[in-house]
Amino acid sequence: MRLKKFFKIVVPIIMLLSIIYWGYKYVNRTSSLLGVIHKDADTVVKIDLHAIKETLALDILSAPKFYYKNISFSSEKKEEEKDSTQEKGIDLQPYTVALYTLKNIKNTVFTTLPIYNSTDFKNYIKTYVEGKKTTVQGTKEYNYAVLEKSKIVIGWNTTHLVIAASPEKITLTKIASVFTDVFRGEKLITDKDNELVQKLRNAKDHIVYVNDNAQINLNFTDGKLQMYGELQTENSFPKEITVNSVTNASFLLYMDYNFIDKKHKLDFISTFKNSSFLEKSNLDITSIANYFNGFFNLAINGKTKQKDTVITYTYNDNFEKVEEKTIQEKEVPKTHIELGTVKRGLKTYLINQGAIEQDVFTAFPYYNFYVSNTDNAMLFSTSKEQTKTKTFTTSNFFECTVDFNKLKDDVSFPKSDLIFKLLNNLELYATVVEDGKVGVKGTLAGKKEDINIISQLFFGLEEIK
């Protein structure tokens, strides 16, 4: 009887809590997207922090030993750090975070967060800015500060905080129009029926990338980061290609950019026309594009030895500076590159420009690439040995596969072996779904199949530091 009475009390409570929690998620799935996205945003990335936290919470319950061990390690490592209890007046870990870009402001990402207590925020931001060793500046409508060697600018008033980040130096002049739009409150999406908001709301994935022509979704699962999506394009890609590539490669990347479509050729020229590498090598991208057909293939498989001439200087008995040359042997990744060609003549062009001497591509300073050609391809290889290849037909016009267990033995840079040890493999593919539509999918797999990939990478990278 007691057990029956217990269930009569507990079950309704659980059901009520479940309904409340469902309601909380239902409301926040939309409300968290309102008032934080610019009306003119052309691309938005929604990061569902709540869903990610849910996933990690379940992962902790399923693998408590892993988390206990690593959280204890992390706590010991950071025991000197003090946890600030200062009220911030803003939620820096909201239900969702929306990152957005605008067409007229290149290479800059924005995010907007609402301020719920302006007094607390004013005190918090003052402390934060002082800690970054910068100063607060102001206009009539908002205050702002330039951070991180001018690559991040934050602006705020009493209702919103806006963060602008760029891989290059950023100035207020470049982004002032966005700050003004947000702080006047005139250009933030507040309509729950807005098409962009509905598209983001309906995507249940951990991260979703959306613009007018594409939607890419990412999810963090046990052992894997999984990606899928579709892109609409006016350009045409082949539905099937034939590839002749290295067998058992630790790294393989190929793409048929299909220069039969003239737009692709123009895009290629536009992308590389200001390349400093080509300028230093006295190479013209348009001239190269006239021989290139858009097919590119790169593979790494093993290591090979190369001889390198090292030049040093000393002084003779007459105290005259004398150049000395010594030959050193070094191990380099056995790398193979294939460029598809529409006609012969690319090698001759590179020789005439001084980029090839004695069948060695001299424009690349780190490794010796030995050059050869066929009727429809130019070949570059760090090894003179005959390479074993296989020919196959595939519907993927783009593919990138990485076997990190092999790659850690083939490629070496600072801490590379430690990073590669955290991962098993990477697979990325792109195919033509139908005319004007491309499908993409990919998987990044960690070492532990039963632990969420976020936790594996976070704790693994923390240990490397």
mmCIF file of N, CA and C in Angstrom, residues 233-343:
data_model
loop_
_atom_site.group_PDB
_atom_site.id
_atom_site.type_symbol
_atom_site.label_atom_id
_atom_site.label_comp_id
_atom_site.label_asym_id
_atom_site.label_seq_id
_atom_site.Cartn_x
_atom_site.Cartn_y
_atom_site.Cartn_z
ATOM 1 N N THR A 233 23.017 26.140 -55.358
ATOM 2 C CA THR A 233 24.059 26.833 -56.100
ATOM 3 C C THR A 233 23.674 26.993 -57.563
ATOM 4 N N GLU A 234 24.073 28.120 -58.148
ATOM 5 C CA GLU A 234 23.854 28.333 -59.580
ATOM 6 C C GLU A 234 24.951 27.670 -60.396
ATOM 7 N N ASN A 235 26.060 27.340 -59.736
ATOM 8 C CA ASN A 235 27.175 26.677 -60.422
ATOM 9 C C ASN A 235 26.877 25.192 -60.586
ATOM 10 N N SER A 236 27.517 24.577 -61.549
ATOM 11 C CA SER A 236 27.280 23.153 -61.803
ATOM 12 C C SER A 236 28.495 22.330 -61.398
ATOM 13 N N PHE A 237 28.226 21.188 -60.787
ATOM 14 C CA PHE A 237 29.269 20.251 -60.387
ATOM 15 C C PHE A 237 28.980 18.892 -61.021
ATOM 16 N N PRO A 238 30.019 18.097 -61.264
ATOM 17 C CA PRO A 238 29.798 16.783 -61.888
ATOM 18 C C PRO A 238 29.087 15.812 -60.949
ATOM 19 N N LYS A 239 28.191 15.018 -61.509
ATOM 20 C CA LYS A 239 27.460 14.026 -60.718
ATOM 21 C C LYS A 239 28.284 12.764 -60.498
ATOM 22 N N GLU A 240 29.336 12.607 -61.286
ATOM 23 C CA GLU A 240 30.204 11.434 -61.138
ATOM 24 C C GLU A 240 31.572 11.775 -61.702
ATOM 25 N N ILE A 241 32.622 11.362 -60.999
ATOM 26 C CA ILE A 241 33.986 11.612 -61.477
ATOM 27 C C ILE A 241 34.826 10.349 -61.309
ATOM 28 N N THR A 242 35.911 10.309 -62.043
ATOM 29 C CA THR A 242 36.882 9.219 -61.921
ATOM 30 C C THR A 242 38.153 9.774 -61.309
ATOM 31 N N VAL A 243 38.630 9.112 -60.276
ATOM 32 C CA VAL A 243 39.790 9.585 -59.519
ATOM 33 C C VAL A 243 40.865 8.515 -59.537
ATOM 34 N N ASN A 244 42.092 8.922 -59.782
ATOM 35 C CA ASN A 244 43.236 8.029 -59.659
ATOM 36 C C ASN A 244 44.064 8.535 -58.487
ATOM 37 N N SER A 245 44.031 7.827 -57.363
ATOM 38 C CA SER A 245 44.650 8.368 -56.159
ATOM 39 C C SER A 245 45.498 7.338 -55.437
ATOM 40 N N VAL A 246 46.293 7.839 -54.496
ATOM 41 C CA VAL A 246 47.210 7.010 -53.714
ATOM 42 C C VAL A 246 46.418 6.067 -52.810
ATOM 43 N N THR A 247 46.864 4.838 -52.702
ATOM 44 C CA THR A 247 46.189 3.866 -51.837
ATOM 45 C C THR A 247 46.671 4.006 -50.398
ATOM 46 N N ASN A 248 45.772 3.705 -49.460
ATOM 47 C CA ASN A 248 46.076 3.697 -48.025
ATOM 48 C C ASN A 248 46.672 5.026 -47.533
ATOM 49 N N ALA A 249 46.177 6.126 -48.072
ATOM 50 C CA ALA A 249 46.686 7.435 -47.664
ATOM 51 C C ALA A 249 46.215 7.783 -46.258
ATOM 52 N N SER A 250 47.081 8.417 -45.487
ATOM 53 C CA SER A 250 46.681 8.900 -44.165
ATOM 54 C C SER A 250 45.875 10.188 -44.297
ATOM 55 N N PHE A 251 46.106 10.916 -45.392
ATOM 56 C CA PHE A 251 45.350 12.135 -45.686
ATOM 57 C C PHE A 251 45.032 12.137 -47.175
ATOM 58 N N LEU A 252 43.758 12.305 -47.500
ATOM 59 C CA LEU A 252 43.340 12.344 -48.902
ATOM 60 C C LEU A 252 42.331 13.460 -49.088
ATOM 61 N N LEU A 253 42.572 14.315 -50.062
ATOM 62 C CA LEU A 253 41.632 15.374 -50.396
ATOM 63 C C LEU A 253 41.599 15.533 -51.911
ATOM 64 N N TYR A 254 40.423 15.431 -52.479
ATOM 65 C CA TYR A 254 40.298 15.718 -53.902
ATOM 66 C C TYR A 254 39.024 16.516 -54.139
ATOM 67 N N MET A 255 39.055 17.304 -55.216
ATOM 68 C CA MET A 255 37.887 18.096 -55.597
ATOM 69 C C MET A 255 37.917 18.355 -57.087
ATOM 70 N N ASP A 256 36.775 18.181 -57.719
ATOM 71 C CA ASP A 256 36.631 18.544 -59.121
ATOM 72 C C ASP A 256 35.804 19.825 -59.181
ATOM 73 N N TYR A 257 36.503 20.962 -59.348
ATOM 74 C CA TYR A 257 35.823 22.252 -59.372
ATOM 75 C C TYR A 257 35.264 22.589 -60.755
ATOM 76 N N ASN A 258 35.477 21.680 -61.692
ATOM 77 C CA ASN A 258 34.741 21.678 -62.949
ATOM 78 C C ASN A 258 34.811 23.020 -63.689
ATOM 79 N N PHE A 259 35.963 23.296 -64.295
ATOM 80 C CA PHE A 259 36.142 24.545 -65.040
ATOM 81 C C PHE A 259 35.346 24.594 -66.335
ATOM 82 N N ILE A 260 34.628 23.510 -66.655
ATOM 83 C CA ILE A 260 33.690 23.583 -67.785
ATOM 84 C C ILE A 260 32.661 24.668 -67.496
ATOM 85 N N ASP A 261 32.301 24.805 -66.210
ATOM 86 C CA ASP A 261 31.469 25.923 -65.767
ATOM 87 C C ASP A 261 32.382 27.140 -65.636
ATOM 88 N N LYS A 262 32.223 28.120 -66.515
ATOM 89 C CA LYS A 262 33.116 29.280 -66.568
ATOM 90 C C LYS A 262 33.106 30.077 -65.266
ATOM 91 N N LYS A 263 31.989 30.012 -64.522
ATOM 92 C CA LYS A 263 31.919 30.728 -63.247
ATOM 93 C C LYS A 263 32.969 30.197 -62.270
ATOM 94 N N HIS A 264 33.192 28.893 -62.308
ATOM 95 C CA HIS A 264 34.178 28.281 -61.415
ATOM 96 C C HIS A 264 35.576 28.813 -61.715
ATOM 97 N N LYS A 265 35.886 28.914 -62.989
ATOM 98 C CA LYS A 265 37.204 29.406 -63.382
ATOM 99 C C LYS A 265 37.391 30.848 -62.920
ATOM 100 N N LEU A 266 36.373 31.669 -63.098
ATOM 101 C CA LEU A 266 36.449 33.070 -62.665
ATOM 102 C C LEU A 266 36.558 33.171 -61.150
ATOM 103 N N ASP A 267 35.817 32.306 -60.420
ATOM 104 C CA ASP A 267 35.903 32.293 -58.955
ATOM 105 C C ASP A 267 37.303 31.909 -58.495
ATOM 106 N N PHE A 268 37.884 30.928 -59.174
ATOM 107 C CA PHE A 268 39.234 30.469 -58.846
ATOM 108 C C PHE A 268 40.242 31.599 -59.034
ATOM 109 N N ILE A 269 40.150 32.282 -60.149
ATOM 110 C CA ILE A 269 41.070 33.394 -60.413
ATOM 111 C C ILE A 269 40.888 34.503 -59.391
ATOM 112 N N SER A 270 39.630 34.822 -59.076
ATOM 113 C CA SER A 270 39.345 35.887 -58.104
ATOM 114 C C SER A 270 39.871 35.540 -56.714
ATOM 115 N N THR A 271 39.778 34.261 -56.332
ATOM 116 C CA THR A 271 40.213 33.831 -55.000
ATOM 117 C C THR A 271 41.720 33.959 -54.826
ATOM 118 N N PHE A 272 42.476 33.617 -55.864
ATOM 119 C CA PHE A 272 43.935 33.554 -55.726
ATOM 120 C C PHE A 272 44.680 34.714 -56.394
ATOM 121 N N LYS A 273 43.950 35.700 -56.901
ATOM 122 C CA LYS A 273 44.621 36.755 -57.665
ATOM 123 C C LYS A 273 45.564 37.609 -56.809
ATOM 124 N N ASN A 274 45.320 37.686 -55.500
ATOM 125 C CA ASN A 274 46.189 38.486 -54.629
ATOM 126 C C ASN A 274 47.087 37.615 -53.746
ATOM 127 N N SER A 275 47.309 36.375 -54.159
ATOM 128 C CA SER A 275 48.124 35.453 -53.368
ATOM 129 C C SER A 275 49.583 35.920 -53.317
ATOM 130 N N SER A 276 50.083 36.125 -52.110
ATOM 131 C CA SER A 276 51.483 36.549 -51.952
ATOM 132 C C SER A 276 52.440 35.445 -52.390
ATOM 133 N N PHE A 277 52.035 34.172 -52.212
ATOM 134 C CA PHE A 277 52.858 33.046 -52.637
ATOM 135 C C PHE A 277 53.102 33.091 -54.147
ATOM 136 N N LEU A 278 52.041 33.349 -54.911
ATOM 137 C CA LEU A 278 52.176 33.403 -56.361
ATOM 138 C C LEU A 278 52.986 34.623 -56.799
ATOM 139 N N GLU A 279 52.765 35.741 -56.122
ATOM 140 C CA GLU A 279 53.509 36.964 -56.468
ATOM 141 C C GLU A 279 55.005 36.777 -56.238
ATOM 142 N N LYS A 280 55.363 36.180 -55.102
ATOM 143 C CA LYS A 280 56.777 35.954 -54.800
ATOM 144 C C LYS A 280 57.410 34.968 -55.776
ATOM 145 N N SER A 281 56.585 34.088 -56.327
ATOM 146 C CA SER A 281 57.098 33.076 -57.253
ATOM 147 C C SER A 281 57.005 33.517 -58.709
ATOM 148 N N ASN A 282 56.577 34.767 -58.931
ATOM 149 C CA ASN A 282 56.466 35.322 -60.290
ATOM 150 C C ASN A 282 55.470 34.535 -61.133
ATOM 151 N N LEU A 283 54.368 34.116 -60.492
ATOM 152 C CA LEU A 283 53.362 33.323 -61.199
ATOM 153 C C LEU A 283 52.065 34.107 -61.317
ATOM 154 N N ASP A 284 51.403 33.949 -62.439
ATOM 155 C CA ASP A 284 50.143 34.641 -62.711
ATOM 156 C C ASP A 284 49.003 33.633 -62.676
ATOM 157 N N ILE A 285 48.002 33.899 -61.832
ATOM 158 C CA ILE A 285 46.931 32.923 -61.623
ATOM 159 C C ILE A 285 46.091 32.730 -62.890
ATOM 160 N N THR A 286 45.917 33.766 -63.673
ATOM 161 C CA THR A 286 45.136 33.622 -64.906
ATOM 162 C C THR A 286 45.845 32.702 -65.892
ATOM 163 N N SER A 287 47.161 32.837 -65.983
ATOM 164 C CA SER A 287 47.935 31.963 -66.875
ATOM 165 C C SER A 287 47.828 30.508 -66.439
ATOM 166 N N ILE A 288 47.905 30.271 -65.126
ATOM 167 C CA ILE A 288 47.775 28.900 -64.602
ATOM 168 C C ILE A 288 46.378 28.361 -64.885
ATOM 169 N N ALA A 289 45.350 29.205 -64.684
ATOM 170 C CA ALA A 289 43.967 28.767 -64.882
ATOM 171 C C ALA A 289 43.687 28.369 -66.327
ATOM 172 N N ASN A 290 44.425 28.924 -67.275
ATOM 173 C CA ASN A 290 44.223 28.570 -68.685
ATOM 174 C C ASN A 290 44.652 27.138 -68.992
ATOM 175 N N TYR A 291 45.511 26.567 -68.141
ATOM 176 C CA TYR A 291 45.928 25.165 -68.296
ATOM 177 C C TYR A 291 45.142 24.230 -67.361
ATOM 178 N N PHE A 292 44.676 24.743 -66.243
ATOM 179 C CA PHE A 292 44.048 23.958 -65.176
ATOM 180 C C PHE A 292 42.592 23.667 -65.534
ATOM 181 N N ASN A 293 42.102 22.449 -65.202
ATOM 182 C CA ASN A 293 40.700 22.114 -65.475
ATOM 183 C C ASN A 293 39.830 22.081 -64.217
ATOM 184 N N GLY A 294 40.415 22.413 -63.059
ATOM 185 C CA GLY A 294 39.636 22.474 -61.825
ATOM 186 C C GLY A 294 39.753 21.250 -60.932
ATOM 187 N N PHE A 295 40.427 20.194 -61.418
ATOM 188 C CA PHE A 295 40.576 18.993 -60.582
ATOM 189 C C PHE A 295 41.862 19.077 -59.768
ATOM 190 N N PHE A 296 41.721 18.809 -58.455
ATOM 191 C CA PHE A 296 42.859 18.867 -57.536
ATOM 192 C C PHE A 296 42.836 17.629 -56.656
ATOM 193 N N ASN A 297 44.006 17.038 -56.455
ATOM 194 C CA ASN A 297 44.105 15.826 -55.645
ATOM 195 C C ASN A 297 45.365 15.904 -54.790
ATOM 196 N N LEU A 298 45.206 15.747 -53.491
ATOM 197 C CA LEU A 298 46.332 15.778 -52.551
ATOM 198 C C LEU A 298 46.273 14.553 -51.660
ATOM 199 N N ALA A 299 47.403 13.858 -51.546
ATOM 200 C CA ALA A 299 47.453 12.663 -50.696
ATOM 201 C C ALA A 299 48.784 12.606 -49.953
ATOM 202 N N ILE A 300 48.718 12.118 -48.707
ATOM 203 C CA ILE A 300 49.918 11.879 -47.898
ATOM 204 C C ILE A 300 49.908 10.419 -47.492
ATOM 205 N N ASN A 301 51.031 9.758 -47.716
ATOM 206 C CA ASN A 301 51.108 8.335 -47.366
ATOM 207 C C ASN A 301 52.548 7.987 -46.999
ATOM 208 N N GLY A 302 52.842 7.984 -45.704
ATOM 209 C CA GLY A 302 54.169 7.614 -45.237
ATOM 210 C C GLY A 302 55.145 8.774 -45.227
ATOM 211 N N LYS A 303 56.438 8.429 -45.091
ATOM 212 C CA LYS A 303 57.506 9.426 -45.079
ATOM 213 C C LYS A 303 58.565 9.049 -46.100
ATOM 214 N N THR A 304 59.316 10.040 -46.498
ATOM 215 C CA THR A 304 60.430 9.812 -47.416
ATOM 216 C C THR A 304 61.596 10.689 -46.978
ATOM 217 N N LYS A 305 62.769 10.377 -47.476
ATOM 218 C CA LYS A 305 63.951 11.157 -47.096
ATOM 219 C C LYS A 305 64.378 12.067 -48.245
ATOM 220 N N GLN A 306 64.758 13.284 -47.882
ATOM 221 C CA GLN A 306 65.267 14.247 -48.851
ATOM 222 C C GLN A 306 66.569 14.842 -48.336
ATOM 223 N N LYS A 307 67.395 15.248 -49.271
ATOM 224 C CA LYS A 307 68.645 15.908 -48.899
ATOM 225 C C LYS A 307 68.470 17.414 -48.994
ATOM 226 N N ASP A 308 68.970 18.089 -47.970
ATOM 227 C CA ASP A 308 68.802 19.522 -47.876
ATOM 228 C C ASP A 308 70.171 20.185 -47.745
ATOM 229 N N THR A 309 70.380 21.234 -48.507
ATOM 230 C CA THR A 309 71.644 21.971 -48.435
ATOM 231 C C THR A 309 71.526 23.082 -47.397
ATOM 232 N N VAL A 310 72.379 23.019 -46.387
ATOM 233 C CA VAL A 310 72.381 24.023 -45.331
ATOM 234 C C VAL A 310 73.599 24.924 -45.517
ATOM 235 N N ILE A 311 73.372 26.229 -45.593
ATOM 236 C CA ILE A 311 74.453 27.189 -45.798
ATOM 237 C C ILE A 311 74.799 27.879 -44.479
ATOM 238 N N THR A 312 76.039 27.816 -44.096
ATOM 239 C CA THR A 312 76.533 28.520 -42.910
ATOM 240 C C THR A 312 77.739 29.373 -43.317
ATOM 241 N N TYR A 313 78.156 30.240 -42.427
ATOM 242 C CA TYR A 313 79.283 31.129 -42.717
ATOM 243 C C TYR A 313 80.329 31.042 -41.613
ATOM 244 N N THR A 314 81.590 31.070 -42.027
ATOM 245 C CA THR A 314 82.704 31.064 -41.083
ATOM 246 C C THR A 314 83.789 32.001 -41.608
ATOM 247 N N TYR A 315 84.901 32.068 -40.919
ATOM 248 C CA TYR A 315 85.989 32.960 -41.336
ATOM 249 C C TYR A 315 87.264 32.146 -41.542
ATOM 250 N N ASN A 316 88.012 32.475 -42.606
ATOM 251 C CA ASN A 316 89.262 31.772 -42.870
ATOM 252 C C ASN A 316 90.413 32.424 -42.107
ATOM 253 N N ASP A 317 91.622 31.968 -42.377
ATOM 254 C CA ASP A 317 92.797 32.487 -41.645
ATOM 255 C C ASP A 317 93.025 33.968 -41.897
ATOM 256 N N ASN A 318 92.523 34.486 -43.008
ATOM 257 C CA ASN A 318 92.680 35.911 -43.321
ATOM 258 C C ASN A 318 91.492 36.745 -42.824
ATOM 259 N N PHE A 319 90.648 36.099 -41.988
ATOM 260 C CA PHE A 319 89.477 36.752 -41.405
ATOM 261 C C PHE A 319 88.482 37.219 -42.483
ATOM 262 N N GLU A 320 88.415 36.443 -43.557
ATOM 263 C CA GLU A 320 87.452 36.705 -44.608
ATOM 264 C C GLU A 320 86.245 35.777 -44.421
ATOM 265 N N LYS A 321 85.060 36.332 -44.623
ATOM 266 C CA LYS A 321 83.826 35.554 -44.468
ATOM 267 C C LYS A 321 83.707 34.549 -45.600
ATOM 268 N N VAL A 322 83.527 33.263 -45.225
ATOM 269 C CA VAL A 322 83.491 32.192 -46.216
ATOM 270 C C VAL A 322 82.190 31.402 -46.065
ATOM 271 N N GLU A 323 81.557 31.127 -47.198
ATOM 272 C CA GLU A 323 80.321 30.340 -47.197
ATOM 273 C C GLU A 323 80.644 28.854 -47.192
ATOM 274 N N GLU A 324 79.958 28.116 -46.329
ATOM 275 C CA GLU A 324 80.140 26.660 -46.274
ATOM 276 C C GLU A 324 78.800 25.978 -46.506
ATOM 277 N N LYS A 325 78.819 24.963 -47.353
ATOM 278 C CA LYS A 325 77.606 24.210 -47.643
ATOM 279 C C LYS A 325 77.743 22.789 -47.108
ATOM 280 N N THR A 326 76.704 22.359 -46.396
ATOM 281 C CA THR A 326 76.683 20.985 -45.903
ATOM 282 C C THR A 326 75.368 20.333 -46.323
ATOM 283 N N ILE A 327 75.436 19.064 -46.585
ATOM 284 C CA ILE A 327 74.246 18.314 -47.001
ATOM 285 C C ILE A 327 73.684 17.569 -45.801
ATOM 286 N N GLN A 328 72.409 17.811 -45.527
ATOM 287 C CA GLN A 328 71.736 17.113 -44.425
ATOM 288 C C GLN A 328 70.561 16.313 -44.975
ATOM 289 N N GLU A 329 70.322 15.180 -44.355
ATOM 290 C CA GLU A 329 69.195 14.339 -44.757
ATOM 291 C C GLU A 329 68.059 14.548 -43.767
ATOM 292 N N LYS A 330 66.852 14.721 -44.300
ATOM 293 C CA LYS A 330 65.693 14.937 -43.426
ATOM 294 C C LYS A 330 64.520 14.084 -43.898
ATOM 295 N N GLU A 331 63.652 13.772 -42.945
ATOM 296 C CA GLU A 331 62.434 13.024 -43.258
ATOM 297 C C GLU A 331 61.299 14.001 -43.510
ATOM 298 N N VAL A 332 60.547 13.777 -44.570
ATOM 299 C CA VAL A 332 59.411 14.639 -44.893
ATOM 300 C C VAL A 332 58.213 13.754 -45.235
ATOM 301 N N PRO A 333 57.000 14.281 -45.104
ATOM 302 C CA PRO A 333 55.821 13.497 -45.494
ATOM 303 C C PRO A 333 55.857 13.153 -46.977
ATOM 304 N N LYS A 334 55.520 11.926 -47.295
ATOM 305 C CA LYS A 334 55.453 11.509 -48.695
ATOM 306 C C LYS A 334 54.140 12.059 -49.264
ATOM 307 N N THR A 335 54.271 13.196 -49.934
ATOM 308 C CA THR A 335 53.109 13.965 -50.383
ATOM 309 C C THR A 335 52.992 13.931 -51.901
ATOM 310 N N HIS A 336 51.775 13.747 -52.383
ATOM 311 C CA HIS A 336 51.518 13.657 -53.817
ATOM 312 C C HIS A 336 50.407 14.641 -54.180
ATOM 313 N N ILE A 337 50.646 15.463 -55.176
ATOM 314 C CA ILE A 337 49.662 16.446 -55.630
ATOM 315 C C ILE A 337 49.438 16.267 -57.126
ATOM 316 N N GLU A 338 48.183 16.277 -57.517
ATOM 317 C CA GLU A 338 47.820 16.183 -58.930
ATOM 318 C C GLU A 338 46.936 17.364 -59.297
ATOM 319 N N LEU A 339 47.307 18.064 -60.364
ATOM 320 C CA LEU A 339 46.483 19.129 -60.931
ATOM 321 C C LEU A 339 46.010 18.685 -62.302
ATOM 322 N N GLY A 340 44.706 18.619 -62.493
ATOM 323 C CA GLY A 340 44.174 18.251 -63.794
ATOM 324 C C GLY A 340 44.410 19.367 -64.806
ATOM 325 N N THR A 341 44.773 18.995 -66.028
ATOM 326 C CA THR A 341 45.053 19.998 -67.054
ATOM 327 C C THR A 341 44.220 19.748 -68.306
ATOM 328 N N VAL A 342 43.957 20.817 -69.040
ATOM 329 C CA VAL A 342 43.192 20.695 -70.282
ATOM 330 C C VAL A 342 44.112 20.615 -71.497
ATOM 331 N N LYS A 343 45.386 20.964 -71.289
ATOM 332 C CA LYS A 343 46.359 20.898 -72.379
ATOM 333 C C LYS A 343 47.757 20.910 -71.778
#
